[in-house]
Tab-separated table of C-alpha atoms in Angstrom:
chain	number	residue	atom	x	y	z
A	272	MET	CA	-0.109	0.142	0.005
A	273	GLN	CA	1.473	3.554	-0.928
A	274	SER	CA	2.716	5.802	1.823
A	275	ILE	CA	0.033	7.885	3.319
A	276	ARG	CA	0.576	10.647	5.544
A	277	LEU	CA	-1.266	10.853	8.859
A	278	THR	CA	-0.309	14.752	9.963
A	279	THR	CA	-2.906	15.641	12.435
A	280	ALA	CA	-4.998	13.744	15.102
A	281	THR	CA	-8.149	14.289	12.878
A	282	ASP	CA	-5.954	11.819	10.518
A	283	VAL	CA	-5.111	9.830	13.092
A	284	VAL	CA	-8.719	8.819	14.357
A	285	ALA	CA	-9.995	8.637	10.485
A	286	SER	CA	-7.572	5.985	10.047
A	287	ILE	CA	-8.440	3.708	12.897
A	288	PRO	CA	-11.389	1.843	11.448
A	289	ALA	CA	-9.203	0.510	8.140
A	290	LEU	CA	-6.073	-0.192	10.395
A	291	LEU	CA	-8.213	-2.472	12.979
A	292	GLY	CA	-10.509	-3.557	10.071
A	293	PHE	CA	-13.659	-2.587	11.874
A	294	VAL	CA	-15.159	0.383	13.650
A	295	PRO	CA	-14.361	0.329	17.452
A	296	VAL	CA	-16.377	1.130	20.768
A	297	PHE	CA	-15.487	1.111	24.072
A	298	SER	CA	-11.897	0.900	23.428
A	299	ILE	CA	-8.550	1.928	23.790
A	300	VAL	CA	-6.332	1.802	20.988
A	301	THR	CA	-2.542	2.115	20.435
A	302	LEU	CA	-0.116	2.556	17.801
A	303	LEU	CA	3.061	1.851	18.001
A	304	LEU	CA	5.434	3.854	15.372
A	305	THR	CA	8.650	3.188	13.777
A	306	GLU	CA	11.202	5.417	11.889
A	307	SER	CA	13.007	4.391	8.848
A	308	VAL	CA	15.222	6.227	6.583
A	309	VAL	CA	14.191	6.783	2.610
A	310	ASP	CA	15.753	8.695	0.340
A	311	ASP	CA	17.494	10.527	2.801
A	312	HIS	CA	14.403	11.742	5.186
A	313	THR	CA	13.481	10.240	7.762
A	314	GLU	CA	9.585	8.440	7.525
A	315	THR	CA	7.564	7.239	10.197
A	316	ARG	CA	5.336	4.349	9.965
A	317	ILE	CA	2.732	2.427	12.091
A	318	LEU	CA	4.149	-0.571	13.172
A	319	LEU	CA	1.045	-2.080	14.750
A	320	ALA	CA	-2.613	-0.834	15.444
A	321	ALA	CA	-3.828	-2.764	18.881
A	322	ARG	CA	-7.338	-2.849	20.852
A	323	VAL	CA	-8.358	-3.795	23.951
A	324	ASP	CA	-11.445	-2.980	25.748
A	325	ALA	CA	-11.566	-0.049	27.277
A	326	ASP	CA	-12.276	-1.617	31.428
A	327	ASP	CA	-10.261	-4.808	30.341
A	328	ARG	CA	-8.493	-6.444	33.949
A	329	GLY	CA	-5.627	-7.933	32.179
A	330	ILE	CA	-4.285	-4.058	31.145
A	331	ASP	CA	-1.283	-4.703	32.667
A	332	ARG	CA	-0.730	-7.905	30.469
A	333	HIS	CA	-1.687	-5.836	27.347
A	334	SER	CA	0.680	-3.369	28.070
A	335	GLY	CA	3.367	-5.480	29.008
A	336	THR	CA	3.179	-7.149	25.395
A	337	LEU	CA	3.048	-4.079	23.664
A	338	ALA	CA	6.314	-3.070	25.533
A	339	ALA	CA	8.063	-6.258	24.384
A	340	ILE	CA	6.732	-6.020	20.474
A	341	GLY	CA	7.897	-1.957	21.076
A	342	HIS	CA	11.561	-3.095	22.461
A	343	ARG	CA	11.742	-6.012	20.197
A	344	GLU	CA	11.150	-4.082	16.778
A	345	ASN	CA	12.697	-0.936	17.862
A	346	VAL	CA	9.462	1.181	18.234
A	347	THR	CA	10.474	5.007	18.371
A	348	GLY	CA	6.856	6.354	19.998
A	349	ALA	CA	3.088	5.023	20.225
A	350	ILE	CA	0.017	7.072	19.933
A	351	THR	CA	-2.894	6.204	22.264
A	352	VAL	CA	-6.520	6.866	21.778
A	353	VAL	CA	-9.290	6.196	24.016
A	354	ILE	CA	-12.825	5.899	22.388
A	355	VAL	CA	-15.288	5.707	25.379
A	356	ASP	CA	-18.752	7.611	26.195
A	357	GLY	CA	-20.485	6.989	29.190
A	358	SER	CA	-20.255	8.885	32.636
A	359	PRO	CA	-16.905	10.951	33.755
A	360	VAL	CA	-16.551	7.600	36.198
A	361	VAL	CA	-16.461	5.081	32.991
A	362	ILE	CA	-14.167	7.548	31.055
A	363	ASP	CA	-11.772	8.159	34.142
A	364	GLU	CA	-11.231	4.283	34.348
A	365	ALA	CA	-10.917	4.189	30.735
A	366	ILE	CA	-8.425	6.876	31.087
A	367	SER	CA	-6.576	5.296	33.793
A	368	ASN	CA	-5.989	2.018	31.622
A	369	ALA	CA	-4.803	4.452	28.776
A	370	LEU	CA	-1.982	5.723	31.275
A	371	ALA	CA	-0.809	1.950	32.144
A	372	VAL	CA	-0.678	1.402	28.743
A	373	ARG	CA	1.603	4.190	28.310
A	374	GLU	CA	3.753	3.899	32.103
A	375	HIS	CA	4.370	0.313	30.428
A	376	LEU	CA	6.150	1.726	27.053
A	377	ALA	CA	7.825	4.676	29.083
A	378	HIS	CA	9.993	1.973	31.220
A	379	HIS	CA	10.726	0.723	27.930
A	380	ASN	CA	11.999	4.368	26.974
A	381	ILE	CA	8.970	4.711	24.216
A	382	PRO	CA	7.010	7.902	24.843
A	383	THR	CA	3.611	8.024	24.293
A	384	LEU	CA	3.390	11.316	21.644
A	385	ARG	CA	-0.399	11.933	21.840
A	386	MET	CA	-3.041	10.499	23.802
A	387	LEU	CA	-6.438	11.663	22.827
A	388	HIS	CA	-9.995	10.634	23.644
A	389	THR	CA	-13.317	10.687	21.645
A	390	ALA	CA	-16.485	9.096	22.658
A	391	ASN	CA	-16.987	7.823	19.130
A	392	ILE	CA	-14.828	7.650	15.897
A	393	GLU	CA	-18.154	8.971	13.906
A	394	GLU	CA	-17.949	11.829	12.054
A	395	GLY	CA	-18.732	15.285	14.582
A	396	ALA	CA	-17.577	14.093	17.802
A	397	THR	CA	-15.213	15.585	19.326
A	398	TRP	CA	-11.992	14.539	19.942
A	399	THR	CA	-9.517	15.870	23.074
A	400	ASP	CA	-5.701	15.918	23.193
A	401	LEU	CA	-5.263	14.350	27.124
A	402	ASP	CA	-1.847	16.421	27.094
A	403	THR	CA	-2.553	19.293	25.907
A	404	LEU	CA	-6.576	19.570	25.475
A	405	GLU	CA	-6.289	20.578	22.424
A	406	MET	CA	-9.900	19.551	20.911
A	407	SER	CA	-11.107	19.306	17.365
A	408	VAL	CA	-13.980	17.278	15.242
A	409	THR	CA	-13.686	13.795	14.052
A	410	VAL	CA	-14.414	13.436	10.175
A	411	ASP	CA	-16.007	10.753	8.154
A	412	HIS	CA	-13.644	7.654	8.839
A	413	ARG	CA	-15.227	6.099	5.579
A	414	PHE	CA	-13.299	9.047	2.953
A	415	SER	CA	-10.378	9.005	5.050
A	416	ASP	CA	-7.106	8.150	2.777
A	417	VAL	CA	-6.520	4.986	4.651
A	418	SER	CA	-9.811	4.168	4.208
A	419	VAL	CA	-9.681	4.780	0.612
A	420	ALA	CA	-6.538	3.119	0.252
A	421	ALA	CA	-8.026	-0.062	2.129
A	422	VAL	CA	-10.661	-0.380	-0.338
A	423	LEU	CA	-8.438	-0.032	-3.550
A	424	TYR	CA	-6.411	-2.722	-1.907
A	425	GLY	CA	-9.647	-5.295	-1.828
A	426	ARG	CA	-10.123	-4.720	1.762
A	427	ASN	CA	-13.708	-3.997	3.698
A	428	VAL	CA	-13.988	-2.384	6.772
A	429	ALA	CA	-16.592	-3.965	8.885
A	430	SER	CA	-19.348	-1.611	10.440
A	431	SER	CA	-18.156	-2.973	14.392
A	432	ALA	CA	-16.571	-5.990	15.746
A	433	ALA	CA	-19.389	-8.133	15.579
A	434	ALA	CA	-19.508	-7.330	11.587
A	435	LEU	CA	-16.440	-8.529	11.753
A	436	TYR	CA	-17.028	-11.416	13.691
A	437	ALA	CA	-19.727	-12.474	11.125
A	438	ARG	CA	-17.165	-12.801	8.392
A	439	TYR	CA	-15.829	-15.940	10.233
A	440	GLY	CA	-19.293	-17.467	10.938
A	441	LEU	CA	-20.695	-20.457	8.848
A	442	ALA	CA	-22.897	-20.373	5.543
A	443	ALA	CA	-24.638	-23.410	3.906
A	444	GLU	CA	-22.640	-26.927	4.032
A	445	ALA	CA	-20.657	-27.991	1.200
A	446	ASP	CA	-21.745	-31.342	0.269
A	447	MET	CA	-18.838	-33.355	0.999
A	448	ARG	CA	-20.050	-36.438	-0.593
A	449	ALA	CA	-19.813	-34.759	-4.241
A	450	ALA	CA	-16.729	-33.972	-2.988
A	451	HIS	CA	-15.774	-37.496	-2.746
A	452	THR	CA	-17.384	-38.278	-5.593
A	453	VAL	CA	-15.116	-35.978	-7.951
A	454	SER	CA	-12.186	-37.266	-5.944
A	455	VAL	CA	-12.815	-40.776	-6.761
A	456	GLU	CA	-13.639	-39.894	-10.385
A	457	GLN	CA	-10.691	-37.503	-11.079
A	458	GLY	CA	-8.369	-39.875	-9.121
A	459	ASP	CA	-4.314	-39.023	-8.790
A	460	ASP	CA	-4.936	-35.615	-10.551
A	461	PHE	CA	-7.669	-34.400	-7.684
A	462	VAL	CA	-5.357	-32.713	-5.670
A	463	ARG	CA	-3.515	-30.982	-8.452
A	464	ALA	CA	-6.769	-29.926	-10.126
A	465	THR	CA	-8.299	-28.681	-7.258
A	466	LEU	CA	-5.340	-26.587	-6.380
A	467	ALA	CA	-5.007	-25.142	-9.468
A	468	GLU	CA	-8.983	-24.296	-9.364
A	469	LEU	CA	-8.245	-22.690	-6.052
A	470	LEU	CA	-5.321	-20.552	-7.220
A	471	GLU	CA	-6.892	-19.354	-10.458
A	472	VAL	CA	-10.088	-18.024	-8.577
A	473	VAL	CA	-7.735	-16.227	-5.785
A	474	ARG	CA	-5.698	-14.850	-9.152
A	475	THR	CA	-8.811	-13.117	-10.649
A	476	GLY	CA	-10.372	-12.168	-7.176
A	477	ASP	CA	-13.444	-14.334	-7.673
A	478	GLN	CA	-15.547	-16.063	-5.157
A	479	PRO	CA	-14.988	-19.914	-4.396
A	480	SER	CA	-18.121	-21.903	-5.141
A	481	ALA	CA	-19.376	-24.112	-2.416
A	482	ASP	CA	-18.293	-27.201	-4.553
A	483	LEU	CA	-15.061	-25.985	-4.977
A	484	ALA	CA	-14.972	-25.535	-1.087
A	485	GLY	CA	-15.984	-28.826	-0.666
A	486	ARG	CA	-12.701	-30.419	-2.508
A	487	VAL	CA	-10.569	-27.593	-0.840
A	488	GLY	CA	-11.819	-28.882	2.420
A	489	MET	CA	-10.924	-32.294	1.520
A	490	VAL	CA	-7.391	-31.370	0.195
A	491	ALA	CA	-7.156	-29.470	3.736
A	492	THR	CA	-7.345	-33.120	5.603
A	493	LEU	CA	-5.125	-34.583	3.302
A	494	GLY	CA	-2.223	-34.336	5.064
A	495	GLY	CA	0.280	-31.621	6.028
A	496	GLU	CA	2.307	-31.235	2.392
A	497	ARG	CA	-0.965	-31.064	0.666
A	498	ARG	CA	-2.496	-28.380	3.295
A	499	ASP	CA	0.433	-26.618	3.264
A	500	ALA	CA	0.219	-26.752	-0.765
A	501	ILE	CA	-3.173	-24.515	0.215
A	502	ILE	CA	-0.475	-21.488	1.559
A	503	ALA	CA	0.708	-21.097	-2.522
A	504	ALA	CA	-2.769	-19.013	-2.500
A	505	GLY	CA	-1.071	-16.258	-0.716
A	506	ARG	CA	1.404	-15.944	-3.782
A	507	HIS	CA	-1.342	-14.285	-5.777
A	508	GLY	CA	-2.203	-11.573	-3.118
A	509	LEU	CA	-2.792	-11.589	0.468
A	510	GLU	CA	-6.200	-9.718	0.494
A	511	ASP	CA	-7.941	-12.097	-2.417
A	512	ALA	CA	-6.282	-14.948	-0.345
A	513	THR	CA	-8.109	-14.213	2.601
A	514	ALA	CA	-11.180	-13.678	1.254
A	515	ALA	CA	-11.086	-16.823	-0.196
A	516	THR	CA	-10.072	-18.936	2.601
A	517	VAL	CA	-12.377	-17.219	4.547
A	518	HIS	CA	-15.380	-18.203	2.485
A	519	ILE	CA	-14.239	-21.299	1.696
A	520	SER	CA	-13.661	-22.112	5.565
A	521	ARG	CA	-17.945	-20.890	6.213
A	522	HIS	CA	-19.342	-23.745	3.579
A	523	LEU	CA	-16.372	-26.606	6.217
A	524	ARG	CA	-17.302	-27.641	9.106
A	525	GLY	CA	-15.282	-29.890	12.152
A	526	VAL	CA	-11.319	-30.340	11.381
A	527	ALA	CA	-11.735	-29.288	7.129
A	528	ARG	CA	-13.086	-25.699	8.937
A	529	ALA	CA	-10.472	-25.536	11.508
A	530	HIS	CA	-7.483	-25.921	8.708
A	531	MET	CA	-8.746	-23.245	6.401
A	532	LEU	CA	-9.407	-20.802	9.035
A	533	THR	CA	-6.039	-21.425	10.226
A	534	ILE	CA	-4.699	-20.498	6.466
A	535	ALA	CA	-7.480	-17.626	6.395
A	536	GLY	CA	-5.706	-16.095	9.691
A	537	LEU	CA	-2.350	-16.887	8.427
A	538	PHE	CA	-2.821	-14.888	5.270
A	539	ALA	CA	-4.797	-11.852	7.445
A	540	TYR	CA	-1.571	-12.321	9.818
A	541	MET	CA	0.902	-11.750	6.838
A	542	ALA	CA	-1.427	-8.795	5.249
A	543	GLY	CA	-1.411	-7.072	8.764
A	544	HIS	CA	-4.922	-7.806	10.136
A	545	GLY	CA	-3.947	-8.885	13.344
A	546	GLY	CA	-7.715	-9.015	14.831
A	547	GLU	CA	-9.275	-10.886	11.961
A	548	ALA	CA	-6.130	-13.100	12.377
A	549	ARG	CA	-7.495	-13.582	15.996
A	550	ILE	CA	-10.496	-13.970	15.367
A	551	ALA	CA	-9.638	-17.082	12.812
A	552	CYS	CA	-7.655	-18.689	15.314
A	553	GLU	CA	-10.520	-18.731	17.721
A	554	ARG	CA	-12.889	-19.738	15.435
A	555	ALA	CA	-10.562	-22.529	14.364
A	556	ASP	CA	-9.710	-23.857	17.524
A	557	SER	CA	-13.745	-23.803	17.898
A	558	ALA	CA	-13.965	-25.990	15.018
A	559	ALA	CA	-11.096	-28.412	15.735
A	560	GLY	CA	-13.186	-29.389	18.937
A	561	GLY	CA	-10.050	-30.222	21.061
A	562	HIS	CA	-8.518	-32.173	17.912
A	563	GLU	CA	-4.645	-31.394	17.867
A	564	LEU	CA	-3.127	-33.825	15.203
A	565	GLY	CA	-2.385	-31.260	12.505
A	566	MET	CA	-2.806	-28.282	14.390
A	567	LYS	CA	1.161	-27.395	14.283
A	568	LEU	CA	0.077	-24.468	11.804
A	569	LEU	CA	-2.761	-22.681	14.416
A	570	ARG	CA	-0.551	-23.119	17.221
A	571	LEU	CA	2.821	-21.215	15.045
A	572	LEU	CA	-0.483	-18.596	14.563
A	573	GLU	CA	-1.135	-18.259	17.749
A	574	HIS	CA	2.188	-17.669	19.323
A	575	SER	CA	2.813	-15.153	16.704
A	576	ILE	CA	-0.231	-13.050	17.384
A	577	ARG	CA	0.331	-13.463	20.863
A	578	HIS	CA	3.697	-12.202	21.055
A	579	GLY	CA	3.336	-9.974	18.061
A	580	LEU	CA	6.048	-11.528	15.930
A	581	ASN	CA	6.550	-9.494	12.775
A	582	PRO	CA	4.192	-11.155	10.148
A	583	VAL	CA	7.531	-11.096	7.640
A	584	HIS	CA	9.150	-13.844	9.722
A	585	LEU	CA	6.316	-15.904	8.133
A	586	SER	CA	6.183	-14.823	4.436
A	587	GLU	CA	8.400	-17.939	3.922
A	588	LEU	CA	5.119	-20.711	4.731
A	589	ILE	CA	4.161	-19.039	0.926
A	590	ASP	CA	7.332	-19.836	-0.552
A	591	ILE	CA	6.669	-23.501	1.167
A	592	GLY	CA	3.215	-23.662	-0.216
A	593	VAL	CA	4.104	-23.007	-3.653
A	594	ALA	CA	7.212	-25.529	-3.675
A	595	LYS	CA	4.482	-28.134	-2.635
A	596	ALA	CA	1.985	-26.891	-4.890
A	597	GLN	CA	4.544	-27.594	-7.788
A	598	GLU	CA	5.542	-30.488	-6.479
A	599	LEU	CA	2.158	-31.996	-6.759
A	600	GLY	CA	2.248	-30.451	-10.540
A	601	VAL	CA	0.471	-27.245	-9.891
A	602	ASP	CA	1.612	-24.355	-12.543
A	603	ILE	CA	2.417	-21.541	-10.795
A	604	ASP	CA	2.148	-18.097	-12.570
């Protein structure tokens, strides 16, 4: 995605829905910032956007995780936005939690450059800088530069956290008997043909059919190498790969759904959408129903999310997937 400048607090507040993937309420959002030199100029970029409930009782744990990530990734500063409406007591409690985040970061020499409060992120709300008491009005986040760029790159911003969770829900179950029939008819070519069709769907940005979902789900249960080959879909774009695998997971049940949710979460995480990756992991765990065999990738992804591992460290999994797909006879463009 192209570089976008956030020059004012209004810009920062308007960017949050696109950064998180949904419009947050009753939240504390922390942006961790890093600096790099580009063409002899120092540029500041957002490394991570992290959200927690405004009244979270585990704020010390959340703050400690952010501080650890900040220390490891050489974070140079942070911005915290408190999004809370309600009584003064409720707002004060949320601000106290935000101050706890600031203190943890400060212990690791990470300054909080701005701490803002707004009742909500919808257009026309008032934001306040809690340090300077500067005030202004929020704008329509849907037309912020970050939101527009997100849409252009194929990412839709959900209207709420509930709407984002709904994306990872269930649709009509695929006919797995039909998938089995196809596998018998195609024999040794079944896996190659299914993977080739999936990669073409992702490459063109189309929506997978329920029939394809059933066949991909079957491939996902045929062992680690075949399941790894599905990850080759990320070669054709992480946003489209995420959308396709999420859609496929909606038509599956049990272990097949768990595997596809894991792969969808992996793509989401590599695309910088940690919140979606976390949802995918939660749903994958639920679908697995305590089944641990073959869930190594899920545990790796959970560990990466929990410790804020830089997604770049997982990118080699796509190369591994491409290699596995090629071994199975799939032509990778």
